[in-house]
PDB file of C-alpha atoms in Angstrom:
ATOM      1  CA  MET A   1     -99.244 -46.820 173.710  1.00 60.00           C
ATOM      2  CA  LYS A   2     -99.421 -50.369 173.934  1.00 61.00           C
ATOM      3  CA  TYR A   3     -98.021 -51.162 170.631  1.00 65.00           C
ATOM      4  CA  ILE A   4     -95.068 -49.000 171.542  1.00 62.00           C
ATOM      5  CA  LEU A   5     -94.500 -51.034 174.305  1.00 58.00           C
ATOM      6  CA  THR A   6     -94.285 -54.133 172.788  1.00 63.00           C
ATOM      7  CA  ILE A   7     -92.143 -52.418 169.367  1.00 60.00           C
ATOM      8  CA  ILE A   8     -89.788 -51.184 172.355  1.00 56.00           C
ATOM      9  CA  MET A   9     -89.520 -54.552 174.041  1.00 57.00           C
ATOM     10  CA  LEU A  10     -88.276 -56.823 170.334  1.00 56.00           C
ATOM     11  CA  PHE A  11     -86.278 -54.195 169.773  1.00 54.00           C
ATOM     12  CA  GLN A  12     -84.821 -54.303 173.142  1.00 51.00           C
ATOM     13  CA  MET A  13     -83.657 -57.991 172.062  1.00 53.00           C
ATOM     14  CA  VAL A  14     -81.944 -57.752 168.837  1.00 56.00           C
ATOM     15  CA  PHE A  15     -80.070 -54.267 169.804  1.00 66.00           C
ATOM     16  CA  SER A  16     -79.599 -52.816 173.141  1.00 83.00           C
ATOM     17  CA  ILE A  17     -76.058 -52.018 174.759  1.00 95.00           C
ATOM     18  CA  SER A  18     -75.478 -51.485 178.146  1.00 97.00           C
ATOM     19  CA  LEU A  19     -75.807 -47.530 178.831  1.00 98.00           C
ATOM     20  CA  TYR A  20     -72.821 -48.103 182.234  1.00 97.00           C
ATOM     21  CA  ASP A  21     -70.694 -49.026 178.958  1.00 97.00           C
ATOM     22  CA  VAL A  22     -71.301 -46.515 176.980  1.00 98.00           C
ATOM     23  CA  TYR A  23     -70.814 -44.207 180.005  1.00 98.00           C
ATOM     24  CA  GLU A  24     -68.084 -46.094 181.547  1.00 98.00           C
ATOM     25  CA  ASP A  25     -66.006 -45.680 177.834  1.00 98.00           C
ATOM     26  CA  ALA A  26     -67.130 -41.760 177.564  1.00 98.00           C
ATOM     27  CA  ASP A  27     -64.169 -39.543 176.729  1.00 98.00           C
ATOM     28  CA  PRO A  28     -64.502 -35.441 177.272  1.00 98.00           C
ATOM     29  CA  MET A  29     -65.025 -34.178 174.268  1.00 98.00           C
ATOM     30  CA  ASN A  30     -67.045 -30.156 174.550  1.00 98.00           C
ATOM     31  CA  GLY A  31     -66.006 -28.576 177.823  1.00 98.00           C
ATOM     32  CA  TYR A  32     -67.767 -32.043 179.514  1.00 98.00           C
ATOM     33  CA  ASP A  33     -65.807 -34.553 181.911  1.00 98.00           C
ATOM     34  CA  LYS A  34     -67.961 -37.353 179.410  1.00 98.00           C
ATOM     35  CA  TYR A  35     -69.943 -36.310 176.160  1.00 98.00           C
ATOM     36  CA  LEU A  36     -72.150 -40.124 175.378  1.00 98.00           C
ATOM     37  CA  ILE A  37     -73.192 -40.626 172.028  1.00 98.00           C
ATOM     38  CA  LEU A  38     -76.365 -41.735 171.524  1.00 98.00           C
ATOM     39  CA  ASP A  39     -77.505 -43.693 168.453  1.00 97.00           C
ATOM     40  CA  ARG A  40     -81.331 -43.912 167.665  1.00 96.00           C
ATOM     41  CA  ASP A  41     -81.377 -47.062 165.876  1.00 93.00           C
ATOM     42  CA  ILE A  42     -79.591 -48.822 169.947  1.00 94.00           C
ATOM     43  CA  ILE A  43     -81.713 -48.983 172.168  1.00 95.00           C
ATOM     44  CA  TYR A  44     -79.494 -48.514 176.032  1.00 97.00           C
ATOM     45  CA  THR A  45     -80.704 -50.667 178.571  1.00 97.00           C
ATOM     46  CA  GLY A  46     -79.464 -50.279 182.774  1.00 95.00           C
ATOM     47  CA  GLU A  47     -79.071 -47.000 184.925  1.00 95.00           C
ATOM     48  CA  ILE A  48     -75.760 -45.634 185.964  1.00 97.00           C
ATOM     49  CA  GLY A  49     -74.528 -42.537 188.100  1.00 97.00           C
ATOM     50  CA  VAL A  50     -72.586 -39.806 188.585  1.00 98.00           C
ATOM     51  CA  TYR A  51     -70.403 -38.937 191.227  1.00 96.00           C
ATOM     52  CA  GLU A  52     -68.929 -36.064 189.834  1.00 97.00           C
ATOM     53  CA  GLY A  53     -67.253 -34.408 186.894  1.00 98.00           C
ATOM     54  CA  ASN A  54     -69.473 -32.427 183.821  1.00 98.00           C
ATOM     55  CA  VAL A  55     -71.839 -35.136 181.598  1.00 98.00           C
ATOM     56  CA  PHE A  56     -73.440 -34.702 177.990  1.00 98.00           C
ATOM     57  CA  ILE A  57     -75.924 -37.150 176.875  1.00 98.00           C
ATOM     58  CA  GLU A  58     -76.684 -36.925 173.575  1.00 98.00           C
ATOM     59  CA  GLY A  59     -79.351 -38.611 172.493  1.00 98.00           C
ATOM     60  CA  ASN A  60     -80.290 -38.082 169.041  1.00 98.00           C
ATOM     61  CA  GLY A  61     -83.631 -40.156 169.410  1.00 98.00           C
ATOM     62  CA  ALA A  62     -82.170 -43.054 171.361  1.00 98.00           C
ATOM     63  CA  ILE A  63     -84.261 -44.768 173.534  1.00 97.00           C
ATOM     64  CA  VAL A  64     -82.836 -45.415 177.777  1.00 98.00           C
ATOM     65  CA  ASP A  65     -85.255 -48.322 179.056  1.00 97.00           C
ATOM     66  CA  LEU A  66     -84.260 -48.598 182.939  1.00 97.00           C
ATOM     67  CA  ASN A  67     -85.509 -52.146 183.479  1.00 95.00           C
ATOM     68  CA  GLU A  68     -87.405 -51.650 185.700  1.00 95.00           C
ATOM     69  CA  GLY A  69     -84.206 -49.952 188.332  1.00 93.00           C
ATOM     70  CA  VAL A  70     -83.134 -46.728 189.883  1.00 93.00           C
ATOM     71  CA  GLY A  71     -82.745 -45.124 186.954  1.00 96.00           C
ATOM     72  CA  ILE A  72     -79.911 -42.061 186.038  1.00 98.00           C
ATOM     73  CA  TRP A  73     -79.345 -40.288 188.815  1.00 96.00           C
ATOM     74  CA  ILE A  74     -76.980 -36.998 189.952  1.00 98.00           C
ATOM     75  CA  TYR A  75     -75.548 -36.510 193.778  1.00 98.00           C
ATOM     76  CA  ALA A  76     -72.819 -33.621 194.357  1.00 98.00           C
ATOM     77  CA  ASP A  77     -71.620 -32.054 196.896  1.00 97.00           C
ATOM     78  CA  GLU A  78     -69.507 -28.924 197.968  1.00 95.00           C
ATOM     79  CA  ASN A  79     -66.448 -31.004 197.318  1.00 97.00           C
ATOM     80  CA  TYR A  80     -67.869 -34.147 194.699  1.00 98.00           C
ATOM     81  CA  PRO A  81     -69.731 -31.217 191.845  1.00 98.00           C
ATOM     82  CA  ALA A  82     -72.006 -32.673 189.314  1.00 98.00           C
ATOM     83  CA  ASN A  83     -73.527 -31.924 186.554  1.00 98.00           C
ATOM     84  CA  LEU A  84     -75.172 -33.698 183.448  1.00 98.00           C
ATOM     85  CA  ASP A  85     -76.716 -32.247 180.546  1.00 98.00           C
ATOM     86  CA  ILE A  86     -78.866 -33.991 178.401  1.00 98.00           C
ATOM     87  CA  GLU A  87     -81.120 -33.753 174.625  1.00 98.00           C
ATOM     88  CA  HIS A  88     -83.142 -35.834 172.716  1.00 98.00           C
ATOM     89  CA  VAL A  89     -83.845 -39.178 174.944  1.00 98.00           C
ATOM     90  CA  THR A  90     -87.092 -40.595 175.212  1.00 98.00           C
ATOM     91  CA  ILE A  91     -86.358 -42.687 178.907  1.00 98.00           C
ATOM     92  CA  VAL A  92     -88.181 -45.812 179.405  1.00 98.00           C
ATOM     93  CA  ASN A  93     -89.343 -48.071 182.483  1.00 97.00           C
ATOM     94  CA  SER A  94     -88.413 -46.754 185.890  1.00 96.00           C
ATOM     95  CA  GLY A  95     -89.230 -48.647 188.710  1.00 93.00           C
ATOM     96  CA  ASP A  96     -88.399 -45.235 190.425  1.00 93.00           C
ATOM     97  CA  ASN A  97     -86.696 -42.034 189.135  1.00 95.00           C
ATOM     98  CA  ALA A  98     -86.347 -41.637 185.463  1.00 97.00           C
ATOM     99  CA  LEU A  99     -84.059 -38.792 186.489  1.00 98.00           C
ATOM    100  CA  THR A 100     -82.887 -38.492 189.912  1.00 98.00           C
ATOM    101  CA  PHE A 101     -81.011 -34.841 191.064  1.00 98.00           C
ATOM    102  CA  ASN A 102     -79.777 -35.130 194.575  1.00 97.00           C
ATOM    103  CA  GLY A 103     -77.327 -32.598 196.899  1.00 97.00           C
ATOM    104  CA  THR A 104     -76.434 -29.935 194.762  1.00 97.00           C
ATOM    105  CA  ALA A 105     -76.130 -31.439 191.792  1.00 98.00           C
ATOM    106  CA  THR A 106     -76.930 -29.099 188.295  1.00 98.00           C
ATOM    107  CA  GLY A 107     -78.357 -30.154 184.938  1.00 98.00           C
ATOM    108  CA  ASN A 108     -79.854 -29.120 181.421  1.00 98.00           C
ATOM    109  CA  ILE A 109     -82.104 -31.396 179.954  1.00 98.00           C
ATOM    110  CA  SER A 110     -83.825 -30.707 176.716  1.00 98.00           C
ATOM    111  CA  ASN A 111     -86.314 -31.942 173.799  1.00 98.00           C
ATOM    112  CA  CYS A 112     -86.925 -35.933 176.186  1.00 98.00           C
ATOM    113  CA  ASN A 113     -89.170 -38.075 176.590  1.00 98.00           C
ATOM    114  CA  PHE A 114     -90.178 -39.117 180.001  1.00 97.00           C
ATOM    115  CA  ILE A 115     -92.186 -42.042 179.904  1.00 96.00           C
ATOM    116  CA  PHE A 116     -93.462 -45.732 181.558  1.00 95.00           C
ATOM    117  CA  ASN A 117     -92.308 -45.009 184.000  1.00 94.00           C
ATOM    118  CA  GLU A 118     -92.728 -44.749 188.841  1.00 92.00           C
ATOM    119  CA  PHE A 119     -91.355 -41.138 188.141  1.00 92.00           C
ATOM    120  CA  GLY A 120     -90.293 -38.837 185.583  1.00 95.00           C
ATOM    121  CA  ILE A 121     -87.817 -36.713 187.151  1.00 96.00           C
ATOM    122  CA  GLN A 122     -87.235 -35.575 191.237  1.00 95.00           C
ATOM    123  CA  ILE A 123     -84.975 -32.940 192.436  1.00 96.00           C
ATOM    124  CA  MET A 124     -84.195 -32.579 195.955  1.00 95.00           C
ATOM    125  CA  ASP A 125     -81.725 -31.250 198.518  1.00 95.00           C
ATOM    126  CA  GLU A 126     -80.484 -27.912 196.752  1.00 96.00           C
ATOM    127  CA  THR A 127     -80.147 -28.745 193.378  1.00 97.00           C
ATOM    128  CA  ASP A 128     -81.083 -26.685 189.858  1.00 97.00           C
ATOM    129  CA  ILE A 129     -82.515 -27.484 187.032  1.00 98.00           C
ATOM    130  CA  THR A 130     -83.590 -26.673 183.840  1.00 98.00           C
ATOM    131  CA  VAL A 131     -86.314 -28.619 181.970  1.00 98.00           C
ATOM    132  CA  LYS A 132     -86.740 -27.341 178.340  1.00 98.00           C
ATOM    133  CA  ASN A 133     -89.247 -28.472 176.003  1.00 98.00           C
ATOM    134  CA  CYS A 134     -90.711 -32.256 177.094  1.00 97.00           C
ATOM    135  CA  ASN A 135     -93.139 -34.760 177.614  1.00 96.00           C
ATOM    136  CA  PHE A 136     -93.788 -36.758 180.825  1.00 95.00           C
ATOM    137  CA  ILE A 137     -96.645 -39.042 179.793  1.00 93.00           C
ATOM    138  CA  ASN A 138     -97.564 -42.178 181.437  1.00 91.00           C
ATOM    139  CA  ASN A 139     -95.240 -41.889 184.425  1.00 91.00           C
ATOM    140  CA  ASN A 140     -97.323 -44.412 187.863  1.00 89.00           C
ATOM    141  CA  GLN A 141     -96.942 -41.446 190.012  1.00 88.00           C
ATOM    142  CA  PHE A 142     -95.658 -38.250 188.399  1.00 88.00           C
ATOM    143  CA  GLY A 143     -93.565 -36.814 186.095  1.00 90.00           C
ATOM    144  CA  PHE A 144     -91.887 -33.996 187.752  1.00 92.00           C
ATOM    145  CA  ALA A 145     -91.590 -34.160 191.444  1.00 91.00           C
ATOM    146  CA  THR A 146     -89.626 -31.683 193.639  1.00 90.00           C
ATOM    147  CA  ARG A 147     -88.785 -32.604 197.234  1.00 87.00           C
ATOM    148  CA  GLY A 148     -87.936 -29.550 199.807  1.00 79.00           C
ATOM    149  CA  THR A 149     -87.658 -26.348 199.654  1.00 83.00           C
ATOM    150  CA  THR A 150     -84.433 -25.165 198.710  1.00 90.00           C
ATOM    151  CA  THR A 151     -84.444 -27.074 194.978  1.00 92.00           C
ATOM    152  CA  SER A 152     -84.896 -24.642 191.802  1.00 93.00           C
ATOM    153  CA  PHE A 153     -85.665 -25.257 188.910  1.00 94.00           C
ATOM    154  CA  GLU A 154     -86.654 -23.819 186.153  1.00 94.00           C
ATOM    155  CA  LEU A 155     -89.805 -25.971 184.095  1.00 94.00           C
ATOM    156  CA  THR A 156     -90.995 -24.990 180.701  1.00 95.00           C
ATOM    157  CA  TYR A 157     -92.341 -25.336 177.361  1.00 96.00           C
ATOM    158  CA  CYS A 158     -93.258 -29.042 178.693  1.00 94.00           C
ATOM    159  CA  ASN A 159     -96.475 -31.743 178.574  1.00 92.00           C
ATOM    160  CA  PHE A 160     -97.855 -33.248 180.761  1.00 89.00           C
ATOM    161  CA  TRP A 161    -100.560 -36.798 179.725  1.00 89.00           C
ATOM    162  CA  GLN A 162    -102.359 -39.061 182.052  1.00 85.00           C
ATOM    163  CA  ASN A 163     -99.633 -39.333 185.141  1.00 82.00           C
ATOM    164  CA  GLU A 164    -101.790 -40.691 187.362  1.00 76.00           C
ATOM    165  CA  LEU A 165    -101.030 -38.761 190.066  1.00 62.00           C
ATOM    166  CA  GLY A 166    -100.953 -34.356 190.758  1.00 55.00           C
ATOM    167  CA  CYS A 167    -102.844 -32.152 189.144  1.00 49.00           C
ATOM    168  CA  GLY A 168    -101.268 -31.690 185.806  1.00 52.00           C
ATOM    169  CA  GLY A 169     -98.590 -34.773 186.348  1.00 60.00           C
ATOM    170  CA  TYR A 170     -96.876 -32.844 188.667  1.00 60.00           C
ATOM    171  CA  ASN A 171     -95.708 -31.666 192.504  1.00 61.00           C
ATOM    172  CA  GLU A 172     -94.108 -29.634 194.504  1.00 56.00           C
ATOM    173  CA  ASN A 173     -92.455 -29.446 197.389  1.00 51.00           C
ATOM    174  CA  CYS A 174     -93.844 -33.085 199.677  1.00 46.00           C
TER     175      CYS A 174
END
């Protein structure tokens, strides 16, 4: 794993683009308000916040290095609904949560890797997400965590390896 992190850091110095810039430049497509298409040969850096709209991140095997920032977070309420669907992305190096869903946010996460984050995914409030075929590896606390009793989630075909806390790398209603 040390070698993988070293390689990621070297590539980042040469081939990196701000994830926020890609988010800001994204156009609507396929029923989404913002449709981000990432390139597997580029490392994307930084974090984004989704406050409203329907967003899709087509990862194509790309790496998002959060540089120990707050991660990618989605917040919605009844006046400003927000949804994030994301697939085929490896998210690394968050100082907090790689993905955070708050309020009434929704989302579908599939075929993603969450490596070397504080938490992989954390959901709170009245969120509703589906997580499928994802790997949670070497996260400092939990791979997947829920806060509160009104969250709704489906977690299927996921793997949890060497996350520091918890039985299997996840916790619920803490």
